[in-house]
mmCIF file with all atom_site columns, C-alpha atoms in Angstrom:
data_model
loop_
_atom_site.group_PDB
_atom_site.id
_atom_site.type_symbol
_atom_site.label_atom_id
_atom_site.label_alt_id
_atom_site.label_comp_id
_atom_site.label_asym_id
_atom_site.label_entity_id
_atom_site.label_seq_id
_atom_site.pdbx_PDB_ins_code
_atom_site.Cartn_x
_atom_site.Cartn_y
_atom_site.Cartn_z
_atom_site.occupancy
_atom_site.B_iso_or_equiv
_atom_site.pdbx_formal_charge
_atom_site.auth_seq_id
_atom_site.auth_comp_id
_atom_site.auth_asym_id
_atom_site.auth_atom_id
_atom_site.pdbx_PDB_model_num
ATOM 1   C CA . MET A 1 1   ? -4.515 10.735 47.215 1.00 49.00 ? 751 MET A CA 1
ATOM 2   C CA . PRO A 1 2   ? -5.321 7.486  47.007 1.00 54.00 ? 752 PRO A CA 1
ATOM 3   C CA . ALA A 1 3   ? -1.487 6.304  46.213 1.00 54.00 ? 753 ALA A CA 1
ATOM 4   C CA . HIS A 1 4   ? -0.290 8.769  49.215 1.00 55.00 ? 754 HIS A CA 1
ATOM 5   C CA . GLN A 1 5   ? -1.993 5.740  51.434 1.00 63.00 ? 755 GLN A CA 1
ATOM 6   C CA . THR A 1 6   ? -0.999 2.832  50.067 1.00 77.00 ? 756 THR A CA 1
ATOM 7   C CA . TYR A 1 7   ? 2.641  0.989  50.948 1.00 83.00 ? 757 TYR A CA 1
ATOM 8   C CA . GLY A 1 8   ? 5.821  3.815  51.229 1.00 85.00 ? 758 GLY A CA 1
ATOM 9   C CA . GLY A 1 9   ? 3.188  6.583  51.500 1.00 86.00 ? 759 GLY A CA 1
ATOM 10  C CA . SER A 1 10  ? 4.467  10.280 49.911 1.00 86.00 ? 760 SER A CA 1
ATOM 11  C CA . TRP A 1 11  ? 8.149  8.996  50.588 1.00 91.00 ? 761 TRP A CA 1
ATOM 12  C CA . LYS A 1 12  ? 7.594  6.506  46.889 1.00 91.00 ? 762 LYS A CA 1
ATOM 13  C CA . PHE A 1 13  ? 7.464  9.621  45.115 1.00 91.00 ? 763 PHE A CA 1
ATOM 14  C CA . LEU A 1 14  ? 10.728 11.414 43.965 1.00 92.00 ? 764 LEU A CA 1
ATOM 15  C CA . THR A 1 15  ? 8.807  14.883 43.519 1.00 90.00 ? 765 THR A CA 1
ATOM 16  C CA . PHE A 1 16  ? 8.287  14.428 47.284 1.00 92.00 ? 766 PHE A CA 1
ATOM 17  C CA . ILE A 1 17  ? 11.612 13.791 48.282 1.00 95.00 ? 767 ILE A CA 1
ATOM 18  C CA . ASP A 1 18  ? 12.859 16.308 46.395 1.00 93.00 ? 768 ASP A CA 1
ATOM 19  C CA . LEU A 1 19  ? 10.740 18.732 47.979 1.00 93.00 ? 769 LEU A CA 1
ATOM 20  C CA . VAL A 1 20  ? 11.838 17.544 51.430 1.00 95.00 ? 770 VAL A CA 1
ATOM 21  C CA . ILE A 1 21  ? 15.324 17.864 50.487 1.00 96.00 ? 771 ILE A CA 1
ATOM 22  C CA . GLN A 1 22  ? 14.602 21.396 48.971 1.00 95.00 ? 772 GLN A CA 1
ATOM 23  C CA . ALA A 1 23  ? 12.903 22.188 52.597 1.00 94.00 ? 773 ALA A CA 1
ATOM 24  C CA . VAL A 1 24  ? 15.800 21.233 54.669 1.00 96.00 ? 774 VAL A CA 1
ATOM 25  C CA . PHE A 1 25  ? 18.431 23.048 52.458 1.00 96.00 ? 775 PHE A CA 1
ATOM 26  C CA . PHE A 1 26  ? 16.666 26.406 52.244 1.00 95.00 ? 776 PHE A CA 1
ATOM 27  C CA . ALA A 1 27  ? 16.140 26.087 55.653 1.00 96.00 ? 777 ALA A CA 1
ATOM 28  C CA . LEU A 1 28  ? 19.848 25.667 56.731 1.00 95.00 ? 778 LEU A CA 1
ATOM 29  C CA . CYS A 1 29  ? 20.668 28.433 54.386 1.00 94.00 ? 779 CYS A CA 1
ATOM 30  C CA . VAL A 1 30  ? 18.197 30.473 56.479 1.00 94.00 ? 780 VAL A CA 1
ATOM 31  C CA . LEU A 1 31  ? 19.927 29.040 59.526 1.00 93.00 ? 781 LEU A CA 1
ATOM 32  C CA . ILE A 1 32  ? 23.270 30.198 58.311 1.00 92.00 ? 782 ILE A CA 1
ATOM 33  C CA . ASP A 1 33  ? 22.069 33.813 57.204 1.00 90.00 ? 783 ASP A CA 1
ATOM 34  C CA . ILE A 1 34  ? 20.306 34.422 60.665 1.00 89.00 ? 784 ILE A CA 1
ATOM 35  C CA . SER A 1 35  ? 23.498 33.056 62.557 1.00 86.00 ? 785 SER A CA 1
ATOM 36  C CA . SER A 1 36  ? 26.294 34.982 60.109 1.00 84.00 ? 786 SER A CA 1
ATOM 37  C CA . LEU A 1 37  ? 24.389 38.380 61.405 1.00 83.00 ? 787 LEU A CA 1
ATOM 38  C CA . LEU A 1 38  ? 24.574 37.239 65.052 1.00 79.00 ? 788 LEU A CA 1
ATOM 39  C CA . THR A 1 39  ? 27.970 36.022 64.900 1.00 73.00 ? 789 THR A CA 1
ATOM 40  C CA . ARG A 1 40  ? 30.652 39.073 64.946 1.00 64.00 ? 790 ARG A CA 1
ATOM 41  C CA . ALA A 1 41  ? 33.801 38.457 63.413 1.00 56.00 ? 791 ALA A CA 1
ATOM 42  C CA . GLY A 1 42  ? 36.605 37.430 65.980 1.00 54.00 ? 792 GLY A CA 1
ATOM 43  C CA . GLU A 1 43  ? 33.491 37.378 68.925 1.00 61.00 ? 793 GLU A CA 1
ATOM 44  C CA . SER A 1 44  ? 33.379 33.351 69.507 1.00 70.00 ? 794 SER A CA 1
ATOM 45  C CA . ARG A 1 45  ? 36.053 30.866 67.510 1.00 75.00 ? 795 ARG A CA 1
ATOM 46  C CA . GLU A 1 46  ? 33.376 28.472 68.661 1.00 75.00 ? 796 GLU A CA 1
ATOM 47  C CA . GLN A 1 47  ? 30.946 29.744 66.778 1.00 77.00 ? 797 GLN A CA 1
ATOM 48  C CA . GLU A 1 48  ? 32.679 30.560 63.798 1.00 81.00 ? 798 GLU A CA 1
ATOM 49  C CA . ARG A 1 49  ? 33.586 27.057 64.198 1.00 84.00 ? 799 ARG A CA 1
ATOM 50  C CA . GLN A 1 50  ? 30.183 25.569 63.889 1.00 86.00 ? 800 GLN A CA 1
ATOM 51  C CA . LEU A 1 51  ? 29.073 28.326 61.583 1.00 88.00 ? 801 LEU A CA 1
ATOM 52  C CA . ARG A 1 52  ? 32.017 26.886 58.919 1.00 89.00 ? 802 ARG A CA 1
ATOM 53  C CA . LYS A 1 53  ? 30.489 23.390 59.529 1.00 92.00 ? 803 LYS A CA 1
ATOM 54  C CA . LEU A 1 54  ? 26.835 24.378 58.812 1.00 92.00 ? 804 LEU A CA 1
ATOM 55  C CA . ILE A 1 55  ? 27.980 26.181 55.688 1.00 93.00 ? 805 ILE A CA 1
ATOM 56  C CA . SER A 1 56  ? 30.150 23.026 54.578 1.00 94.00 ? 806 SER A CA 1
ATOM 57  C CA . LEU A 1 57  ? 27.165 20.838 55.244 1.00 95.00 ? 807 LEU A CA 1
ATOM 58  C CA . ARG A 1 58  ? 24.657 23.445 53.229 1.00 95.00 ? 808 ARG A CA 1
ATOM 59  C CA . ASP A 1 59  ? 27.523 23.445 49.907 1.00 95.00 ? 809 ASP A CA 1
ATOM 60  C CA . TRP A 1 60  ? 27.451 19.450 50.562 1.00 96.00 ? 810 TRP A CA 1
ATOM 61  C CA . ILE A 1 61  ? 23.419 19.175 50.520 1.00 96.00 ? 811 ILE A CA 1
ATOM 62  C CA . MET A 1 62  ? 23.419 21.822 47.505 1.00 96.00 ? 812 MET A CA 1
ATOM 63  C CA . ALA A 1 63  ? 26.146 20.050 45.567 1.00 95.00 ? 813 ALA A CA 1
ATOM 64  C CA . VAL A 1 64  ? 25.161 16.863 45.762 1.00 96.00 ? 814 VAL A CA 1
ATOM 65  C CA . LEU A 1 65  ? 21.512 16.731 46.487 1.00 95.00 ? 815 LEU A CA 1
ATOM 66  C CA . ALA A 1 66  ? 19.385 19.583 46.156 1.00 95.00 ? 816 ALA A CA 1
ATOM 67  C CA . PHE A 1 67  ? 20.338 20.726 42.593 1.00 96.00 ? 817 PHE A CA 1
ATOM 68  C CA . PRO A 1 68  ? 20.961 17.867 40.819 1.00 96.00 ? 818 PRO A CA 1
ATOM 69  C CA . VAL A 1 69  ? 18.106 15.929 42.124 1.00 95.00 ? 819 VAL A CA 1
ATOM 70  C CA . GLY A 1 70  ? 15.968 19.243 41.323 1.00 94.00 ? 820 GLY A CA 1
ATOM 71  C CA . VAL A 1 71  ? 17.021 19.517 38.116 1.00 94.00 ? 821 VAL A CA 1
ATOM 72  C CA . PHE A 1 72  ? 16.662 16.082 37.662 1.00 95.00 ? 822 PHE A CA 1
ATOM 73  C CA . VAL A 1 73  ? 12.745 16.030 38.983 1.00 93.00 ? 823 VAL A CA 1
ATOM 74  C CA . VAL A 1 74  ? 11.843 18.979 36.504 1.00 93.00 ? 824 VAL A CA 1
ATOM 75  C CA . PHE A 1 75  ? 13.429 17.450 33.561 1.00 93.00 ? 825 PHE A CA 1
ATOM 76  C CA . THR A 1 76  ? 12.170 14.189 33.547 1.00 92.00 ? 826 THR A CA 1
ATOM 77  C CA . PHE A 1 77  ? 8.667  14.915 35.027 1.00 90.00 ? 827 PHE A CA 1
ATOM 78  C CA . TRP A 1 78  ? 7.737  17.733 32.168 1.00 89.00 ? 828 TRP A CA 1
ATOM 79  C CA . SER A 1 79  ? 10.000 15.454 29.630 1.00 89.00 ? 829 SER A CA 1
ATOM 80  C CA . LEU A 1 80  ? 7.739  12.518 30.006 1.00 86.00 ? 830 LEU A CA 1
ATOM 81  C CA . TYR A 1 81  ? 4.792  14.789 30.653 1.00 86.00 ? 831 TYR A CA 1
ATOM 82  C CA . LEU A 1 82  ? 4.853  16.476 27.196 1.00 89.00 ? 832 LEU A CA 1
ATOM 83  C CA . TYR A 1 83  ? 5.937  13.438 25.322 1.00 87.00 ? 833 TYR A CA 1
ATOM 84  C CA . ASP A 1 84  ? 2.784  11.131 26.881 1.00 86.00 ? 834 ASP A CA 1
ATOM 85  C CA . ARG A 1 85  ? 1.394  12.394 30.361 1.00 84.00 ? 835 ARG A CA 1
ATOM 86  C CA . GLU A 1 86  ? -0.111 9.084  31.302 1.00 83.00 ? 836 GLU A CA 1
ATOM 87  C CA . LEU A 1 87  ? 3.326  7.553  31.414 1.00 80.00 ? 837 LEU A CA 1
ATOM 88  C CA . VAL A 1 88  ? 4.236  9.691  34.707 1.00 82.00 ? 838 VAL A CA 1
ATOM 89  C CA . TYR A 1 89  ? 1.166  11.743 35.458 1.00 82.00 ? 839 TYR A CA 1
ATOM 90  C CA . PRO A 1 90  ? -2.156 10.336 34.361 1.00 81.00 ? 840 PRO A CA 1
ATOM 91  C CA . LYS A 1 91  ? -4.882 12.732 33.952 1.00 85.00 ? 841 LYS A CA 1
ATOM 92  C CA . LEU A 1 92  ? -6.748 11.349 36.235 1.00 83.00 ? 842 LEU A CA 1
ATOM 93  C CA . LEU A 1 93  ? -4.400 13.423 38.784 1.00 82.00 ? 843 LEU A CA 1
ATOM 94  C CA . ASP A 1 94  ? -6.314 16.249 38.215 1.00 82.00 ? 844 ASP A CA 1
ATOM 95  C CA . ASN A 1 95  ? -8.762 15.215 40.204 1.00 84.00 ? 845 ASN A CA 1
ATOM 96  C CA . PHE A 1 96  ? -6.605 15.728 42.914 1.00 82.00 ? 846 PHE A CA 1
ATOM 97  C CA . ILE A 1 97  ? -4.043 18.054 42.065 1.00 82.00 ? 847 ILE A CA 1
ATOM 98  C CA . PRO A 1 98  ? -4.713 21.489 40.860 1.00 84.00 ? 848 PRO A CA 1
ATOM 99  C CA . GLN A 1 99  ? -2.146 22.757 38.164 1.00 84.00 ? 849 GLN A CA 1
ATOM 100 C CA . TRP A 1 100 ? -0.846 25.431 40.547 1.00 85.00 ? 850 TRP A CA 1
ATOM 101 C CA . LEU A 1 101 ? -0.088 22.720 43.154 1.00 85.00 ? 851 LEU A CA 1
ATOM 102 C CA . ASN A 1 102 ? 1.304  20.658 39.782 1.00 81.00 ? 852 ASN A CA 1
ATOM 103 C CA . HIS A 1 103 ? 3.441  23.735 38.944 1.00 83.00 ? 853 HIS A CA 1
ATOM 104 C CA . GLY A 1 104 ? 4.727  24.200 42.817 1.00 84.00 ? 854 GLY A CA 1
ATOM 105 C CA . MET A 1 105 ? 5.832  20.768 42.848 1.00 85.00 ? 855 MET A CA 1
ATOM 106 C CA . HIS A 1 106 ? 7.766  19.835 39.511 1.00 85.00 ? 856 HIS A CA 1
ATOM 107 C CA . THR A 1 107 ? 8.427  23.413 38.032 1.00 86.00 ? 857 THR A CA 1
ATOM 108 C CA . THR A 1 108 ? 9.729  25.842 40.696 1.00 90.00 ? 858 THR A CA 1
ATOM 109 C CA . VAL A 1 109 ? 12.100 24.151 42.317 1.00 90.00 ? 859 VAL A CA 1
ATOM 110 C CA . LEU A 1 110 ? 14.594 25.054 39.188 1.00 92.00 ? 860 LEU A CA 1
ATOM 111 C CA . PRO A 1 111 ? 14.358 28.649 39.549 1.00 93.00 ? 861 PRO A CA 1
ATOM 112 C CA . PHE A 1 112 ? 14.758 29.248 43.206 1.00 93.00 ? 862 PHE A CA 1
ATOM 113 C CA . ILE A 1 113 ? 18.032 26.780 43.037 1.00 93.00 ? 863 ILE A CA 1
ATOM 114 C CA . ILE A 1 114 ? 19.359 28.680 40.518 1.00 93.00 ? 864 ILE A CA 1
ATOM 115 C CA . ILE A 1 115 ? 19.148 32.184 42.220 1.00 93.00 ? 865 ILE A CA 1
ATOM 116 C CA . GLU A 1 116 ? 20.479 30.487 45.442 1.00 93.00 ? 866 GLU A CA 1
ATOM 117 C CA . MET A 1 117 ? 23.620 29.398 43.206 1.00 92.00 ? 867 MET A CA 1
ATOM 118 C CA . ARG A 1 118 ? 23.560 33.005 41.819 1.00 92.00 ? 868 ARG A CA 1
ATOM 119 C CA . THR A 1 119 ? 23.238 34.827 44.603 1.00 92.00 ? 869 THR A CA 1
ATOM 120 C CA . THR A 1 120 ? 25.503 32.340 47.074 1.00 91.00 ? 870 THR A CA 1
ATOM 121 C CA . HIS A 1 121 ? 28.764 30.505 46.461 1.00 91.00 ? 871 HIS A CA 1
ATOM 122 C CA . HIS A 1 122 ? 29.091 26.987 47.064 1.00 92.00 ? 872 HIS A CA 1
ATOM 123 C CA . LYS A 1 123 ? 32.044 24.894 47.438 1.00 93.00 ? 873 LYS A CA 1
ATOM 124 C CA . TYR A 1 124 ? 31.601 21.475 45.454 1.00 94.00 ? 874 TYR A CA 1
ATOM 125 C CA . PRO A 1 125 ? 33.355 18.716 46.824 1.00 93.00 ? 875 PRO A CA 1
ATOM 126 C CA . SER A 1 126 ? 35.922 16.888 44.826 1.00 94.00 ? 876 SER A CA 1
ATOM 127 C CA . ARG A 1 127 ? 33.842 15.524 41.327 1.00 93.00 ? 877 ARG A CA 1
ATOM 128 C CA . PRO A 1 128 ? 34.559 11.724 42.016 1.00 95.00 ? 878 PRO A CA 1
ATOM 129 C CA . TRP A 1 129 ? 33.270 11.824 45.556 1.00 95.00 ? 879 TRP A CA 1
ATOM 130 C CA . GLY A 1 130 ? 30.521 13.928 44.461 1.00 95.00 ? 880 GLY A CA 1
ATOM 131 C CA . LEU A 1 131 ? 29.295 11.637 41.723 1.00 95.00 ? 881 LEU A CA 1
ATOM 132 C CA . ALA A 1 132 ? 29.883 8.753  43.874 1.00 96.00 ? 882 ALA A CA 1
ATOM 133 C CA . ALA A 1 133 ? 26.866 10.561 46.447 1.00 96.00 ? 883 ALA A CA 1
ATOM 134 C CA . VAL A 1 134 ? 24.578 11.109 43.491 1.00 96.00 ? 884 VAL A CA 1
ATOM 135 C CA . PHE A 1 135 ? 25.426 7.409  42.324 1.00 96.00 ? 885 PHE A CA 1
ATOM 136 C CA . THR A 1 136 ? 24.527 6.305  45.779 1.00 96.00 ? 886 THR A CA 1
ATOM 137 C CA . PHE A 1 137 ? 21.197 8.691  45.911 1.00 96.00 ? 887 PHE A CA 1
ATOM 138 C CA . GLY A 1 138 ? 20.183 7.314  42.656 1.00 95.00 ? 888 GLY A CA 1
ATOM 139 C CA . VAL A 1 139 ? 20.496 3.551  43.050 1.00 96.00 ? 889 VAL A CA 1
ATOM 140 C CA . GLY A 1 140 ? 19.429 3.902  46.361 1.00 96.00 ? 890 GLY A CA 1
ATOM 141 C CA . TYR A 1 141 ? 15.939 5.612  45.083 1.00 96.00 ? 891 TYR A CA 1
ATOM 142 C CA . ILE A 1 142 ? 15.914 2.353  42.247 1.00 95.00 ? 892 ILE A CA 1
ATOM 143 C CA . LEU A 1 143 ? 16.346 -0.136 44.952 1.00 95.00 ? 893 LEU A CA 1
ATOM 144 C CA . TRP A 1 144 ? 13.837 1.874  46.960 1.00 95.00 ? 894 TRP A CA 1
ATOM 145 C CA . THR A 1 145 ? 11.546 1.579  43.791 1.00 93.00 ? 895 THR A CA 1
ATOM 146 C CA . CYS A 1 146 ? 12.063 -1.987 43.311 1.00 93.00 ? 896 CYS A CA 1
ATOM 147 C CA . TRP A 1 147 ? 11.496 -2.872 46.832 1.00 93.00 ? 897 TRP A CA 1
ATOM 148 C CA . VAL A 1 148 ? 8.220  -1.091 46.457 1.00 92.00 ? 898 VAL A CA 1
ATOM 149 C CA . HIS A 1 149 ? 6.791  -3.178 43.669 1.00 91.00 ? 899 HIS A CA 1
ATOM 150 C CA . ASN A 1 150 ? 8.106  -5.991 45.134 1.00 91.00 ? 900 ASN A CA 1
ATOM 151 C CA . VAL A 1 151 ? 5.790  -5.734 48.260 1.00 90.00 ? 901 VAL A CA 1
ATOM 152 C CA . THR A 1 152 ? 2.620  -4.141 46.440 1.00 88.00 ? 902 THR A CA 1
ATOM 153 C CA . GLY A 1 153 ? 2.946  -5.664 42.425 1.00 88.00 ? 903 GLY A CA 1
ATOM 154 C CA . VAL A 1 154 ? 2.585  -2.068 41.355 1.00 86.00 ? 904 VAL A CA 1
ATOM 155 C CA . TRP A 1 155 ? 5.218  0.001  39.875 1.00 89.00 ? 905 TRP A CA 1
ATOM 156 C CA . VAL A 1 156 ? 5.229  3.641  41.272 1.00 89.00 ? 906 VAL A CA 1
ATOM 157 C CA . TYR A 1 157 ? 5.085  5.174  37.963 1.00 87.00 ? 907 TYR A CA 1
ATOM 158 C CA . PRO A 1 158 ? 2.809  3.912  35.094 1.00 85.00 ? 908 PRO A CA 1
ATOM 159 C CA . VAL A 1 159 ? 6.054  4.296  32.600 1.00 87.00 ? 909 VAL A CA 1
ATOM 160 C CA . LEU A 1 160 ? 7.524  1.357  34.143 1.00 90.00 ? 910 LEU A CA 1
ATOM 161 C CA . GLU A 1 161 ? 4.757  -0.835 33.683 1.00 88.00 ? 911 GLU A CA 1
ATOM 162 C CA . LYS A 1 162 ? 5.200  -0.289 29.887 1.00 87.00 ? 912 LYS A CA 1
ATOM 163 C CA . ILE A 1 163 ? 8.082  -1.634 29.456 1.00 88.00 ? 913 ILE A CA 1
ATOM 164 C CA . GLY A 1 164 ? 9.837  -4.901 30.020 1.00 90.00 ? 914 GLY A CA 1
ATOM 165 C CA . PRO A 1 165 ? 12.714 -5.909 32.071 1.00 90.00 ? 915 PRO A CA 1
ATOM 166 C CA . MET A 1 166 ? 15.745 -5.357 29.588 1.00 93.00 ? 916 MET A CA 1
ATOM 167 C CA . ALA A 1 167 ? 13.601 -1.948 28.889 1.00 93.00 ? 917 ALA A CA 1
ATOM 168 C CA . ARG A 1 168 ? 13.674 -1.094 32.625 1.00 93.00 ? 918 ARG A CA 1
ATOM 169 C CA . LEU A 1 169 ? 17.397 -1.658 33.176 1.00 94.00 ? 919 LEU A CA 1
ATOM 170 C CA . ALA A 1 170 ? 17.931 0.278  30.271 1.00 94.00 ? 920 ALA A CA 1
ATOM 171 C CA . PHE A 1 171 ? 15.831 3.031  31.867 1.00 93.00 ? 921 PHE A CA 1
ATOM 172 C CA . PHE A 1 172 ? 17.274 3.059  35.725 1.00 94.00 ? 922 PHE A CA 1
ATOM 173 C CA . SER A 1 173 ? 20.614 3.289  34.000 1.00 94.00 ? 923 SER A CA 1
ATOM 174 C CA . GLY A 1 174 ? 20.195 6.185  31.831 1.00 94.00 ? 924 GLY A CA 1
ATOM 175 C CA . LEU A 1 175 ? 18.331 7.990  34.603 1.00 93.00 ? 925 LEU A CA 1
ATOM 176 C CA . CYS A 1 176 ? 21.531 7.394  36.512 1.00 93.00 ? 926 CYS A CA 1
ATOM 177 C CA . SER A 1 177 ? 23.211 9.017  34.040 1.00 94.00 ? 927 SER A CA 1
ATOM 178 C CA . LEU A 1 178 ? 21.378 11.924 33.764 1.00 95.00 ? 928 LEU A CA 1
ATOM 179 C CA . ILE A 1 179 ? 21.338 12.929 37.393 1.00 95.00 ? 929 ILE A CA 1
ATOM 180 C CA . GLY A 1 180 ? 25.421 12.583 37.243 1.00 95.00 ? 930 GLY A CA 1
ATOM 181 C CA . VAL A 1 181 ? 25.315 14.788 34.096 1.00 96.00 ? 931 VAL A CA 1
ATOM 182 C CA . PHE A 1 182 ? 23.275 17.323 36.111 1.00 96.00 ? 932 PHE A CA 1
ATOM 183 C CA . TYR A 1 183 ? 25.615 16.950 39.206 1.00 96.00 ? 933 TYR A CA 1
ATOM 184 C CA . VAL A 1 184 ? 28.576 17.797 36.859 1.00 96.00 ? 934 VAL A CA 1
ATOM 185 C CA . PHE A 1 185 ? 26.428 20.690 35.224 1.00 95.00 ? 935 PHE A CA 1
ATOM 186 C CA . GLY A 1 186 ? 26.047 22.134 38.454 1.00 94.00 ? 936 GLY A CA 1
ATOM 187 C CA . GLU A 1 187 ? 29.922 22.117 39.364 1.00 95.00 ? 937 GLU A CA 1
ATOM 188 C CA . ILE A 1 188 ? 30.419 23.742 35.803 1.00 94.00 ? 938 ILE A CA 1
ATOM 189 C CA . LEU A 1 189 ? 27.879 26.841 36.210 1.00 93.00 ? 939 LEU A CA 1
ATOM 190 C CA . ASN A 1 190 ? 28.412 27.420 39.821 1.00 93.00 ? 940 ASN A CA 1
ATOM 191 C CA . SER A 1 191 ? 32.439 27.428 38.831 1.00 91.00 ? 941 SER A CA 1
ATOM 192 C CA . TYR A 1 192 ? 31.015 29.837 35.678 1.00 91.00 ? 942 TYR A CA 1
ATOM 193 C CA . ILE A 1 193 ? 29.268 32.052 37.929 1.00 89.00 ? 943 ILE A CA 1
ATOM 194 C CA . TRP A 1 194 ? 31.585 32.414 40.460 1.00 84.00 ? 944 TRP A CA 1
ATOM 195 C CA . ASP A 1 195 ? 34.953 33.231 38.550 1.00 82.00 ? 945 ASP A CA 1
ATOM 196 C CA . GLN A 1 196 ? 33.300 35.488 36.539 1.00 68.00 ? 946 GLN A CA 1
ATOM 197 C CA . HIS A 1 197 ? 31.773 37.673 39.645 1.00 56.00 ? 947 HIS A CA 1
ATOM 198 C CA . THR A 1 198 ? 35.469 36.944 41.314 1.00 55.00 ? 948 THR A CA 1
ATOM 199 C CA . SER A 1 199 ? 37.109 38.556 37.486 1.00 52.00 ? 949 SER A CA 1
ATOM 200 C CA . ARG A 1 200 ? 34.544 41.428 37.685 1.00 54.00 ? 950 ARG A CA 1
ATOM 201 C CA . SER A 1 201 ? 35.420 42.153 41.158 1.00 53.00 ? 951 SER A CA 1
ATOM 202 C CA . THR A 1 202 ? 39.210 41.719 40.664 1.00 49.00 ? 952 THR A CA 1
ATOM 203 C CA . ALA A 1 203 ? 39.020 44.383 37.251 1.00 46.00 ? 953 ALA A CA 1
ATOM 204 C CA . LYS A 1 204 ? 36.726 46.742 39.497 1.00 50.00 ? 954 LYS A CA 1
ATOM 205 C CA . VAL A 1 205 ? 39.180 46.709 42.727 1.00 44.00 ? 955 VAL A CA 1
ATOM 206 C CA . LYS A 1 206 ? 42.103 47.403 39.951 1.00 49.00 ? 956 LYS A CA 1
ATOM 207 C CA . GLY A 1 207 ? 40.751 50.179 37.912 1.00 52.00 ? 957 GLY A CA 1
ATOM 208 C CA . GLU A 1 208 ? 40.130 51.987 41.648 1.00 55.00 ? 958 GLU A CA 1
#
């Protein structure tokens, strides 16, 4: 794509950044699963300590980046696309990106991250620290977007070209708030899934 050959390359698109986050996260999940299989209980305290560190890193990435950013990308992309695709994904891009690849970038992230949350318990950080990390990421990306515009004179997304400075500020503020909402939603969903799981397991043990 021509836009990928300009300043910032693919890194100016949140979709690409999200795909990198998901790739790193799921690669880490695979590494932890393999390490868990190879590390026998009590065999090496050092190995267990390193494994716990990897699990803590996995949980942090899931809570702060993989889930909220992944859900945010899917929700905002398809919301704007259904409203007016020219605001976020002009029809011109169909010449470069087939529909199946579009869904690969903007749809499949959601079911995979939900499946991961359903099958693996993740420990969330305290809500203030988690929200602080999410907002730091959001503000960082907004500043990066503004810097790209400052250098090139072009906004990364067409929707930003069509609104004024104050509306743009409100738009950015709304997006930061939304990603915070998705963080809290992920925290609540994770707690609900695993509290239910724990309750069923406890009831089953008592029944036996």
